[in-house]
PDB file of C-alpha atoms and ligand atoms in Angstrom:
ATOM      1  CA  MET A   1     -82.435  -2.158 -55.127  1.00  0.00           C
ATOM      2  CA  ASN A   2     -79.839  -4.707 -54.486  1.00  0.00           C
ATOM      3  CA  PRO A   3     -77.623  -6.011 -51.383  1.00  0.00           C
ATOM      4  CA  LYS A   4     -74.388  -5.311 -50.766  1.00  0.00           C
ATOM      5  CA  GLN A   5     -72.134  -8.485 -50.344  1.00  0.00           C
ATOM      6  CA  ILE A   6     -69.806  -9.103 -48.593  1.00  0.00           C
ATOM      7  CA  GLU A   7     -66.409  -8.887 -49.989  1.00  0.00           C
ATOM      8  CA  LEU A   8     -63.878 -10.577 -47.183  1.00  0.00           C
ATOM      9  CA  ILE A   9     -64.179 -10.751 -43.730  1.00  0.00           C
ATOM     10  CA  MET A  10     -60.685 -10.688 -42.045  1.00  0.00           C
ATOM     11  CA  ALA A  11     -59.952 -11.922 -37.852  1.00  0.00           C
ATOM     12  CA  PRO A  12     -57.450  -9.158 -37.058  1.00  0.00           C
ATOM     13  CA  PRO A  13     -53.560  -9.046 -38.135  1.00  0.00           C
ATOM     14  CA  GLU A  14     -51.086  -9.818 -35.896  1.00  0.00           C
ATOM     15  CA  PRO A  15     -51.414  -6.862 -33.327  1.00  0.00           C
ATOM     16  CA  HIS A  16     -47.589  -3.893 -33.281  1.00  0.00           C
ATOM     17  CA  PHE A  17     -47.219  -1.325 -30.479  1.00  0.00           C
ATOM     18  CA  VAL A  18     -47.466   2.062 -32.023  1.00  0.00           C
ATOM     19  CA  GLY A  19     -45.120   4.131 -29.814  1.00  0.00           C
ATOM     20  CA  ASP A  20     -45.995   1.766 -26.166  1.00  0.00           C
ATOM     21  CA  GLY A  21     -50.017   3.053 -25.688  1.00  0.00           C
ATOM     22  CA  PHE A  22     -51.074   1.727 -28.501  1.00  0.00           C
ATOM     23  CA  ARG A  23     -51.639  -1.894 -29.552  1.00  0.00           C
ATOM     24  CA  VAL A  24     -53.394  -2.677 -32.923  1.00  0.00           C
ATOM     25  CA  HIS A  25     -54.064  -4.331 -35.988  1.00  0.00           C
ATOM     26  CA  THR A  26     -53.812  -2.663 -38.854  1.00  0.00           C
ATOM     27  CA  PHE A  27     -56.403  -4.198 -40.711  1.00  0.00           C
ATOM     28  CA  ILE A  28     -55.900  -0.938 -43.761  1.00  0.00           C
ATOM     29  CA  PRO A  29     -54.019  -1.332 -45.537  1.00  0.00           C
ATOM     30  CA  SER A  30     -53.210  -5.014 -45.354  1.00  0.00           C
ATOM     31  CA  SER A  31     -51.759  -7.529 -47.246  1.00  0.00           C
ATOM     32  CA  TYR A  32     -54.799  -9.274 -47.982  1.00  0.00           C
ATOM     33  CA  ARG A  33     -56.824  -7.635 -51.253  1.00  0.00           C
ATOM     34  CA  VAL A  34     -57.764  -3.781 -49.379  1.00  0.00           C
ATOM     35  CA  ASP A  35     -55.426  -0.851 -50.040  1.00  0.00           C
ATOM     36  CA  MET A  36     -55.418   2.318 -49.779  1.00  0.00           C
ATOM     37  CA  HIS A  37     -56.623   2.480 -53.126  1.00  0.00           C
ATOM     38  CA  ARG A  38     -60.255   0.293 -52.268  1.00  0.00           C
ATOM     39  CA  THR A  39     -60.975   1.403 -48.758  1.00  0.00           C
ATOM     40  CA  ASN A  40     -60.584   5.888 -50.151  1.00  0.00           C
ATOM     41  CA  PRO A  41     -61.402   8.014 -48.449  1.00  0.00           C
ATOM     42  CA  PHE A  42     -60.521   5.853 -45.901  1.00  0.00           C
ATOM     43  CA  ILE A  43     -57.055   4.912 -45.786  1.00  0.00           C
ATOM     44  CA  MET A  44     -55.535   3.803 -42.735  1.00  0.00           C
ATOM     45  CA  MET A  45     -57.083   1.880 -39.886  1.00  0.00           C
ATOM     46  CA  ASP A  46     -55.605   0.546 -36.499  1.00  0.00           C
ATOM     47  CA  TYR A  47     -57.912  -1.192 -34.350  1.00  0.00           C
ATOM     48  CA  ASN A  48     -56.500  -1.076 -30.516  1.00  0.00           C
ATOM     49  CA  SER A  49     -58.418  -4.443 -29.527  1.00  0.00           C
ATOM     50  CA  LYS A  50     -59.459  -4.364 -25.767  1.00  0.00           C
ATOM     51  CA  HIS A  51     -56.352  -5.110 -24.154  1.00  0.00           C
ATOM     52  CA  TYR A  52     -55.515  -4.443 -20.389  1.00  0.00           C
ATOM     53  CA  PHE A  53     -52.590  -1.511 -19.353  1.00  0.00           C
ATOM     54  CA  ALA A  54     -51.401  -1.717 -16.077  1.00  0.00           C
ATOM     55  CA  PRO A  55     -50.741   1.522 -13.695  1.00  0.00           C
ATOM     56  CA  THR A  56     -47.888   3.275 -14.945  1.00  0.00           C
ATOM     57  CA  ASP A  57     -47.226   7.439 -13.411  1.00  0.00           C
ATOM     58  CA  THR A  58     -45.638   7.856 -16.836  1.00  0.00           C
ATOM     59  CA  PRO A  59     -48.473   7.753 -19.178  1.00  0.00           C
ATOM     60  CA  ARG A  60     -47.988   5.241 -21.658  1.00  0.00           C
ATOM     61  CA  GLY A  61     -48.615   7.105 -25.625  1.00  0.00           C
ATOM     62  CA  VAL A  62     -46.930   8.246 -29.352  1.00  0.00           C
ATOM     63  CA  GLY A  63     -44.158  11.150 -28.951  1.00  0.00           C
ATOM     64  CA  VAL A  64     -44.373  14.238 -31.092  1.00  0.00           C
ATOM     65  CA  HIS A  65     -44.596  13.195 -34.848  1.00  0.00           C
ATOM     66  CA  PRO A  66     -45.466  15.403 -38.933  1.00  0.00           C
ATOM     67  CA  HIS A  67     -49.021  14.751 -40.748  1.00  0.00           C
ATOM     68  CA  ARG A  68     -49.804  16.096 -44.179  1.00  0.00           C
ATOM     69  CA  GLY A  69     -53.053  15.266 -46.559  1.00  0.00           C
ATOM     70  CA  PHE A  70     -55.497  14.000 -44.409  1.00  0.00           C
ATOM     71  CA  GLU A  71     -57.253  13.197 -41.456  1.00  0.00           C
ATOM     72  CA  THR A  72     -56.504  11.244 -38.711  1.00  0.00           C
ATOM     73  CA  VAL A  73     -59.895  10.232 -36.594  1.00  0.00           C
ATOM     74  CA  THR A  74     -60.343   8.652 -32.982  1.00  0.00           C
ATOM     75  CA  ILE A  75     -63.064   6.519 -31.952  1.00  0.00           C
ATOM     76  CA  ALA A  76     -62.135   5.886 -28.318  1.00  0.00           C
ATOM     77  CA  TYR A  77     -64.331   2.592 -26.901  1.00  0.00           C
ATOM     78  CA  LYS A  78     -62.809   2.067 -23.357  1.00  0.00           C
ATOM     79  CA  GLY A  79     -59.954   4.273 -21.839  1.00  0.00           C
ATOM     80  CA  LYS A  80     -59.034   7.438 -22.016  1.00  0.00           C
ATOM     81  CA  VAL A  81     -56.482   9.752 -24.627  1.00  0.00           C
ATOM     82  CA  ALA A  82     -55.661  12.849 -24.335  1.00  0.00           C
ATOM     83  CA  HIS A  83     -53.923  14.497 -27.601  1.00  0.00           C
ATOM     84  CA  HIS A  84     -52.086  17.828 -28.259  1.00  0.00           C
ATOM     85  CA  ASP A  85     -51.033  19.408 -31.991  1.00  0.00           C
ATOM     86  CA  SER A  86     -48.811  21.930 -32.810  1.00  0.00           C
ATOM     87  CA  SER A  87     -51.974  23.888 -34.074  1.00  0.00           C
ATOM     88  CA  GLY A  88     -53.649  24.338 -30.561  1.00  0.00           C
ATOM     89  CA  GLY A  89     -55.575  21.690 -31.247  1.00  0.00           C
ATOM     90  CA  GLY A  90     -55.885  19.015 -28.631  1.00  0.00           C
ATOM     91  CA  GLY A  91     -58.599  18.097 -25.255  1.00  0.00           C
ATOM     92  CA  VAL A  92     -59.280  14.286 -23.783  1.00  0.00           C
ATOM     93  CA  ILE A  93     -61.655  12.051 -25.268  1.00  0.00           C
ATOM     94  CA  ALA A  94     -62.818   9.485 -23.298  1.00  0.00           C
ATOM     95  CA  GLU A  95     -65.007   6.149 -24.073  1.00  0.00           C
ATOM     96  CA  GLY A  96     -67.931   6.994 -26.982  1.00  0.00           C
ATOM     97  CA  ASP A  97     -66.105  10.499 -27.828  1.00  0.00           C
ATOM     98  CA  VAL A  98     -64.208  11.104 -31.428  1.00  0.00           C
ATOM     99  CA  GLN A  99     -61.478  12.865 -32.593  1.00  0.00           C
ATOM    100  CA  TRP A 100     -61.179  14.525 -35.839  1.00  0.00           C
ATOM    101  CA  MET A 101     -58.019  16.105 -36.435  1.00  0.00           C
ATOM    102  CA  THR A 102     -57.320  17.711 -39.502  1.00  0.00           C
ATOM    103  CA  ALA A 103     -53.966  17.842 -40.505  1.00  0.00           C
ATOM    104  CA  ALA A 104     -54.154  19.422 -43.867  1.00  0.00           C
ATOM    105  CA  SER A 105     -50.936  21.796 -44.317  1.00  0.00           C
ATOM    106  CA  GLY A 106     -48.749  20.299 -41.973  1.00  0.00           C
ATOM    107  CA  VAL A 107     -49.448  19.326 -37.953  1.00  0.00           C
ATOM    108  CA  LEU A 108     -46.830  18.125 -35.060  1.00  0.00           C
ATOM    109  CA  HIS A 109     -48.742  16.147 -32.770  1.00  0.00           C
ATOM    110  CA  LYS A 110     -48.983  13.859 -29.168  1.00  0.00           C
ATOM    111  CA  GLU A 111     -50.855  11.209 -28.501  1.00  0.00           C
ATOM    112  CA  TYR A 112     -50.843   9.905 -25.037  1.00  0.00           C
ATOM    113  CA  HIS A 113     -53.049   7.957 -21.951  1.00  0.00           C
ATOM    114  CA  GLU A 114     -54.983  11.190 -20.197  1.00  0.00           C
ATOM    115  CA  GLU A 115     -52.768  10.480 -16.694  1.00  0.00           C
ATOM    116  CA  SER A 116     -55.377   9.369 -14.332  1.00  0.00           C
ATOM    117  CA  PHE A 117     -56.790   6.686 -16.555  1.00  0.00           C
ATOM    118  CA  SER A 118     -52.269   6.382 -17.313  1.00  0.00           C
ATOM    119  CA  LYS A 119     -52.528   6.022 -12.559  1.00  0.00           C
ATOM    120  CA  GLU A 120     -56.013   3.721 -12.452  1.00  0.00           C
ATOM    121  CA  GLY A 121     -54.988   1.101 -15.324  1.00  0.00           C
ATOM    122  CA  GLY A 122     -57.525  -0.372 -17.409  1.00  0.00           C
ATOM    123  CA  GLU A 123     -59.556  -2.258 -20.117  1.00  0.00           C
ATOM    124  CA  PHE A 124     -57.721  -0.248 -23.745  1.00  0.00           C
ATOM    125  CA  GLN A 125     -59.935   0.458 -26.487  1.00  0.00           C
ATOM    126  CA  MET A 126     -59.756   2.721 -29.867  1.00  0.00           C
ATOM    127  CA  VAL A 127     -59.671   2.485 -33.347  1.00  0.00           C
ATOM    128  CA  GLN A 128     -57.717   5.310 -35.897  1.00  0.00           C
ATOM    129  CA  LEU A 129     -58.621   5.911 -38.934  1.00  0.00           C
ATOM    130  CA  TRP A 130     -57.001   8.276 -41.248  1.00  0.00           C
ATOM    131  CA  VAL A 131     -59.030  10.065 -43.556  1.00  0.00           C
ATOM    132  CA  ASN A 132     -58.257  11.098 -47.260  1.00  0.00           C
ATOM    133  CA  LEU A 133     -58.108  14.720 -48.070  1.00  0.00           C
ATOM    134  CA  PRO A 134     -58.788  15.640 -51.846  1.00  0.00           C
ATOM    135  CA  ALA A 135     -55.811  17.224 -53.184  1.00  0.00           C
ATOM    136  CA  LYS A 136     -57.338  20.650 -53.145  1.00  0.00           C
ATOM    137  CA  TYR A 137     -57.705  20.485 -49.716  1.00  0.00           C
ATOM    138  CA  LYS A 138     -54.338  19.184 -48.615  1.00  0.00           C
ATOM    139  CA  MET A 139     -52.434  21.750 -47.938  1.00  0.00           C
ATOM    140  CA  SER A 140     -55.794  24.029 -45.863  1.00  0.00           C
ATOM    141  CA  ALA A 141     -55.489  25.118 -42.236  1.00  0.00           C
ATOM    142  CA  PRO A 142     -55.612  22.087 -39.615  1.00  0.00           C
ATOM    143  CA  LYS A 143     -58.715  22.048 -37.567  1.00  0.00           C
ATOM    144  CA  TYR A 144     -59.258  20.146 -35.117  1.00  0.00           C
ATOM    145  CA  GLN A 145     -62.772  19.020 -34.421  1.00  0.00           C
ATOM    146  CA  ALA A 146     -63.552  17.175 -30.453  1.00  0.00           C
ATOM    147  CA  ILE A 147     -67.228  15.095 -30.859  1.00  0.00           C
ATOM    148  CA  ALA A 148     -68.060  14.157 -27.539  1.00  0.00           C
ATOM    149  CA  ASN A 149     -70.682  11.375 -27.715  1.00  0.00           C
ATOM    150  CA  GLU A 150     -73.475  13.877 -26.549  1.00  0.00           C
ATOM    151  CA  ASN A 151     -73.622  15.611 -29.140  1.00  0.00           C
ATOM    152  CA  MET A 152     -73.845  12.190 -32.105  1.00  0.00           C
ATOM    153  CA  LYS A 153     -76.875  12.193 -33.286  1.00  0.00           C
ATOM    154  CA  ARG A 154     -79.029   9.242 -32.130  1.00  0.00           C
ATOM    155  CA  ALA A 155     -81.054   6.860 -34.427  1.00  0.00           C
ATOM    156  CA  VAL A 156     -83.768   4.421 -31.768  1.00  0.00           C
ATOM    157  CA  LEU A 157     -84.127   1.363 -34.011  1.00  0.00           C
ATOM    158  CA  PRO A 158     -87.163  -1.264 -34.659  1.00  0.00           C
ATOM    159  CA  GLY A 159     -87.318  -4.093 -31.524  1.00  0.00           C
ATOM    160  CA  SER A 160     -86.397  -4.203 -27.305  1.00  0.00           C
ATOM    161  CA  GLY A 161     -86.275  -0.480 -28.229  1.00  0.00           C
ATOM    162  CA  GLU A 162     -82.502  -0.113 -26.883  1.00  0.00           C
ATOM    163  CA  SER A 163     -80.537  -0.732 -29.488  1.00  0.00           C
ATOM    164  CA  TYR A 164     -79.452   2.236 -31.358  1.00  0.00           C
ATOM    165  CA  VAL A 165     -77.120   3.882 -34.413  1.00  0.00           C
ATOM    166  CA  GLU A 166     -74.771   7.312 -33.042  1.00  0.00           C
ATOM    167  CA  LEU A 167     -74.306   8.478 -35.536  1.00  0.00           C
ATOM    168  CA  ILE A 168     -70.507  10.177 -35.860  1.00  0.00           C
ATOM    169  CA  ALA A 169     -70.430  11.806 -39.889  1.00  0.00           C
ATOM    170  CA  GLY A 170     -73.000  11.464 -42.189  1.00  0.00           C
ATOM    171  CA  GLU A 171     -76.342  10.952 -42.983  1.00  0.00           C
ATOM    172  CA  PHE A 172     -78.698   7.945 -41.263  1.00  0.00           C
ATOM    173  CA  ASP A 173     -82.695   7.768 -40.557  1.00  0.00           C
ATOM    174  CA  GLY A 174     -82.826  11.653 -42.488  1.00  0.00           C
ATOM    175  CA  LEU A 175     -80.572  12.447 -38.683  1.00  0.00           C
ATOM    176  CA  ILE A 176     -77.084  13.690 -39.845  1.00  0.00           C
ATOM    177  CA  GLY A 177     -73.626  13.348 -37.680  1.00  0.00           C
ATOM    178  CA  PRO A 178     -71.716  16.434 -35.638  1.00  0.00           C
ATOM    179  CA  ALA A 179     -68.404  15.996 -37.100  1.00  0.00           C
ATOM    180  CA  GLN A 180     -67.741  18.327 -40.531  1.00  0.00           C
ATOM    181  CA  THR A 181     -66.100  15.869 -43.216  1.00  0.00           C
ATOM    182  CA  PHE A 182     -64.563  17.461 -46.567  1.00  0.00           C
ATOM    183  CA  THR A 183     -66.434  14.491 -49.051  1.00  0.00           C
ATOM    184  CA  PRO A 184     -69.231  12.779 -48.303  1.00  0.00           C
ATOM    185  CA  LEU A 185     -68.851   9.888 -45.525  1.00  0.00           C
ATOM    186  CA  HIS A 186     -70.138   7.964 -42.968  1.00  0.00           C
ATOM    187  CA  MET A 187     -69.425   7.304 -39.704  1.00  0.00           C
ATOM    188  CA  SER A 188     -71.420   5.581 -37.373  1.00  0.00           C
ATOM    189  CA  ASN A 189     -71.253   2.806 -34.372  1.00  0.00           C
ATOM    190  CA  SER A 190     -74.721   0.287 -34.212  1.00  0.00           C
ATOM    191  CA  LYS A 191     -75.267  -0.684 -30.124  1.00  0.00           C
ATOM    192  CA  LEU A 192     -77.642  -3.630 -30.930  1.00  0.00           C
ATOM    193  CA  LYS A 193     -79.417  -4.927 -28.249  1.00  0.00           C
ATOM    194  CA  ARG A 194     -79.224  -9.479 -28.556  1.00  0.00           C
ATOM    195  CA  GLY A 195     -82.134  -9.921 -31.867  1.00  0.00           C
ATOM    196  CA  ASP A 196     -82.460  -6.966 -33.444  1.00  0.00           C
ATOM    197  CA  SER A 197     -80.841  -5.874 -36.454  1.00  0.00           C
ATOM    198  CA  VAL A 198     -80.063  -2.452 -38.592  1.00  0.00           C
ATOM    199  CA  GLY A 199     -80.240  -1.952 -42.297  1.00  0.00           C
ATOM    200  CA  TYR A 200     -78.092  -0.087 -43.701  1.00  0.00           C
ATOM    201  CA  GLN A 201     -78.210   1.890 -47.500  1.00  0.00           C
ATOM    202  CA  PHE A 202     -75.468   3.106 -49.492  1.00  0.00           C
ATOM    203  CA  PRO A 203     -74.196   4.193 -52.905  1.00  0.00           C
ATOM    204  CA  ALA A 204     -73.215   1.095 -54.657  1.00  0.00           C
ATOM    205  CA  SER A 205     -69.558   2.847 -55.341  1.00  0.00           C
ATOM    206  CA  ASN A 206     -69.158   3.730 -51.947  1.00  0.00           C
ATOM    207  CA  SER A 207     -65.798   1.835 -50.163  1.00  0.00           C
ATOM    208  CA  THR A 208     -68.126   0.205 -47.108  1.00  0.00           C
ATOM    209  CA  CYS A 209     -66.163  -1.810 -44.652  1.00  0.00           C
ATOM    210  CA  LEU A 210     -67.164  -2.720 -40.841  1.00  0.00           C
ATOM    211  CA  VAL A 211     -65.549  -3.483 -37.861  1.00  0.00           C
ATOM    212  CA  VAL A 212     -67.371  -5.346 -34.882  1.00  0.00           C
ATOM    213  CA  VAL A 213     -65.757  -3.739 -31.946  1.00  0.00           C
ATOM    214  CA  GLU A 214     -68.030  -6.090 -29.658  1.00  0.00           C
ATOM    215  CA  GLY A 215     -69.634  -8.718 -29.280  1.00  0.00           C
ATOM    216  CA  ASN A 216     -70.732 -11.037 -32.942  1.00  0.00           C
ATOM    217  CA  VAL A 217     -72.957 -10.458 -34.831  1.00  0.00           C
ATOM    218  CA  THR A 218     -74.878 -11.642 -38.668  1.00  0.00           C
ATOM    219  CA  VAL A 219     -74.469  -9.340 -41.649  1.00  0.00           C
ATOM    220  CA  ASN A 220     -76.940 -10.652 -44.280  1.00  0.00           C
ATOM    221  CA  GLU A 221     -76.893 -14.284 -44.226  1.00  0.00           C
ATOM    222  CA  GLU A 222     -72.796 -14.435 -42.365  1.00  0.00           C
ATOM    223  CA  SER A 223     -71.238 -15.232 -39.209  1.00  0.00           C
ATOM    224  CA  VAL A 224     -68.713 -12.199 -38.061  1.00  0.00           C
ATOM    225  CA  ARG A 225     -67.084 -12.347 -34.293  1.00  0.00           C
ATOM    226  CA  GLN A 226     -65.713 -10.055 -32.062  1.00  0.00           C
ATOM    227  CA  ASP A 227     -63.162  -8.022 -33.390  1.00  0.00           C
ATOM    228  CA  HIS A 228     -63.156  -9.286 -37.210  1.00  0.00           C
ATOM    229  CA  PHE A 229     -62.914  -6.486 -40.471  1.00  0.00           C
ATOM    230  CA  CYS A 230     -65.706  -6.602 -43.166  1.00  0.00           C
ATOM    231  CA  LEU A 231     -65.450  -5.261 -46.491  1.00  0.00           C
ATOM    232  CA  PHE A 232     -68.276  -4.738 -48.935  1.00  0.00           C
ATOM    233  CA  GLU A 233     -68.487  -4.963 -52.030  1.00  0.00           C
ATOM    234  CA  ARG A 234     -68.465  -1.790 -54.536  1.00  0.00           C
ATOM    235  CA  LYS A 235     -71.737  -3.082 -55.615  1.00  0.00           C
ATOM    236  CA  GLY A 236     -75.121  -2.615 -54.712  1.00  0.00           C
ATOM    237  CA  GLU A 237     -76.316  -0.492 -51.639  1.00  0.00           C
ATOM    238  CA  TYR A 238     -77.770  -2.704 -49.233  1.00  0.00           C
ATOM    239  CA  PHE A 239     -77.084  -4.381 -45.864  1.00  0.00           C
ATOM    240  CA  LYS A 240     -78.618  -5.829 -42.739  1.00  0.00           C
ATOM    241  CA  ILE A 241     -76.809  -6.636 -39.108  1.00  0.00           C
ATOM    242  CA  GLN A 242     -78.261  -8.637 -37.374  1.00  0.00           C
ATOM    243  CA  ALA A 243     -77.145  -8.922 -32.970  1.00  0.00           C
ATOM    244  CA  GLU A 244     -76.501 -12.809 -32.234  1.00  0.00           C
ATOM    245  CA  SER A 245     -75.217 -11.035 -28.542  1.00  0.00           C
ATOM    246  CA  ASP A 246     -75.334  -7.683 -27.382  1.00  0.00           C
ATOM    247  CA  ALA A 247     -72.623  -5.900 -30.111  1.00  0.00           C
ATOM    248  CA  VAL A 248     -70.808  -2.616 -31.512  1.00  0.00           C
ATOM    249  CA  VAL A 249     -70.485  -2.443 -34.960  1.00  0.00           C
ATOM    250  CA  LEU A 250     -68.392   0.689 -36.466  1.00  0.00           C
ATOM    251  CA  VAL A 251     -70.032   1.146 -40.135  1.00  0.00           C
ATOM    252  CA  LEU A 252     -67.762   3.543 -42.529  1.00  0.00           C
ATOM    253  CA  SER A 253     -69.120   4.216 -46.023  1.00  0.00           C
ATOM    254  CA  GLY A 254     -67.524   7.094 -48.318  1.00  0.00           C
ATOM    255  CA  GLU A 255     -67.286   8.632 -52.174  1.00  0.00           C
ATOM    256  CA  PRO A 256     -63.468   6.991 -52.968  1.00  0.00           C
ATOM    257  CA  ILE A 257     -61.129  10.014 -54.366  1.00  0.00           C
ATOM    258  CA  ALA A 258     -60.546   9.957 -57.820  1.00  0.00           C
ATOM    259  CA  GLU A 259     -56.778  10.906 -57.552  1.00  0.00           C
ATOM    260  CA  PRO A 260     -53.670   9.151 -57.516  1.00  0.00           C
ATOM    261  CA  ILE A 261     -52.707   8.731 -54.174  1.00  0.00           C
ATOM    262  CA  ALA A 262     -48.791   9.296 -52.898  1.00  0.00           C
ATOM    263  CA  ALA A 263     -47.717   7.875 -49.719  1.00  0.00           C
ATOM    264  CA  HIS A 264     -45.039   7.980 -47.245  1.00  0.00           C
ATOM    265  CA  GLY A 265     -45.197   7.080 -43.756  1.00  0.00           C
ATOM    266  CA  PRO A 266     -46.849  10.452 -42.072  1.00  0.00           C
ATOM    267  CA  PHE A 267     -47.795  12.039 -45.622  1.00  0.00           C
ATOM    268  CA  VAL A 268     -50.702  11.068 -47.723  1.00  0.00           C
ATOM    269  CA  MET A 269     -50.401  13.056 -51.188  1.00  0.00           C
ATOM    270  CA  ASN A 270     -50.878  12.842 -54.429  1.00  0.00           C
ATOM    271  CA  SER A 271     -47.646  12.704 -55.788  1.00  0.00           C
ATOM    272  CA  ARG A 272     -44.493  11.695 -55.248  1.00  0.00           C
ATOM    273  CA  GLU A 273     -42.921  15.137 -55.965  1.00  0.00           C
ATOM    274  CA  GLU A 274     -45.523  16.379 -53.116  1.00  0.00           C
ATOM    275  CA  ILE A 275     -44.427  13.467 -50.679  1.00  0.00           C
ATOM    276  CA  VAL A 276     -40.267  14.287 -51.299  1.00  0.00           C
ATOM    277  CA  GLN A 277     -41.732  18.822 -50.654  1.00  0.00           C
ATOM    278  CA  ALA A 278     -43.697  17.077 -47.038  1.00  0.00           C
ATOM    279  CA  PHE A 279     -39.977  15.831 -45.745  1.00  0.00           C
ATOM    280  CA  ASN A 280     -38.596  18.989 -46.437  1.00  0.00           C
ATOM    281  CA  ASP A 281     -41.218  21.444 -45.551  1.00  0.00           C
ATOM    282  CA  PHE A 282     -40.533  19.116 -41.851  1.00  0.00           C
ATOM    283  CA  ASN A 283     -37.018  19.527 -41.974  1.00  0.00           C
ATOM    284  CA  GLN A 284     -37.212  22.894 -42.271  1.00  0.00           C
ATOM    285  CA  GLY A 285     -39.455  23.509 -39.040  1.00  0.00           C
ATOM    286  CA  LYS A 286     -42.226  24.075 -41.435  1.00  0.00           C
ATOM    287  CA  PHE A 287     -45.195  22.765 -38.904  1.00  0.00           C
ATOM    288  CA  GLY A 288     -44.731  24.578 -36.649  1.00  0.00           C
ATOM    289  CA  THR A 289     -43.516  23.353 -32.629  1.00  0.00           C
ATOM    290  CA  LEU A 290     -44.656  21.366 -29.783  1.00  0.00           C
ATOM    291  CA  ALA A 291     -42.829  20.660 -26.224  1.00  0.00           C
ATOM    292  CA  ASP A 292     -42.669  16.041 -25.819  1.00  0.00           C
TER     293      ASP A 292
HETATM  294 MN1   MN B   1     -50.718  11.035 -34.960  1.00  0.00          MN
END
């Protein structure tokens, strides 16, 4: 087994707003050697670094919009998000929870700060990922998984005894995470006390990356600071994260989907024809209905 080396460490790019509720740094795709193919099946990653939102009676967020051909996964670190979609899926996720929405053949959805959070205001921190689907599932039925923090699997790590891996999807140390996925992938948060460490092992050919959500860590021999993104080479199997302060690290690894990617706006398909079809279907109301 060989170490998996870091290919690049990226500081958070200039933030931009998605609607008025999500102030995000887009790590994937980025202009810096990180495109959808390089990180496939993780084809988009918006990181809302910790940001204070003032109280408001009108919840901030992003209104009704479509998706087709992939899954949207939202991980809440601070604050609360409410979600509704045209297939009837929906709910509220709070700190530590995950919503896993399979858009597949198509949904309309809207994503807002939850009402009581909006009224009180507060710190807000999220990751939204787009997880690609293989061609044979792109037109399957939409699905919604609400993954409460208490349903994630926990692997306690050696050291202080207070550090653990919180498993959302895939495998760690013989445990299997609660999220159902269409291709083999791993998603976890390592919640580490200062001085503790964790080792991760994945197939060399996987797309593997991490985000330091809280604190500062050393990955292999390199320092990776809060809010930074780290992409690993597609060789070697093993890396180690050591916490230099109390830290939370989102770790992603997945088998690349070896198919062409045709992406435009909210649609990610395999060909240009399928993108045109998605726009036609959307314009003809085939994504269902959802009130503003
Ligand atoms: Mn969306």
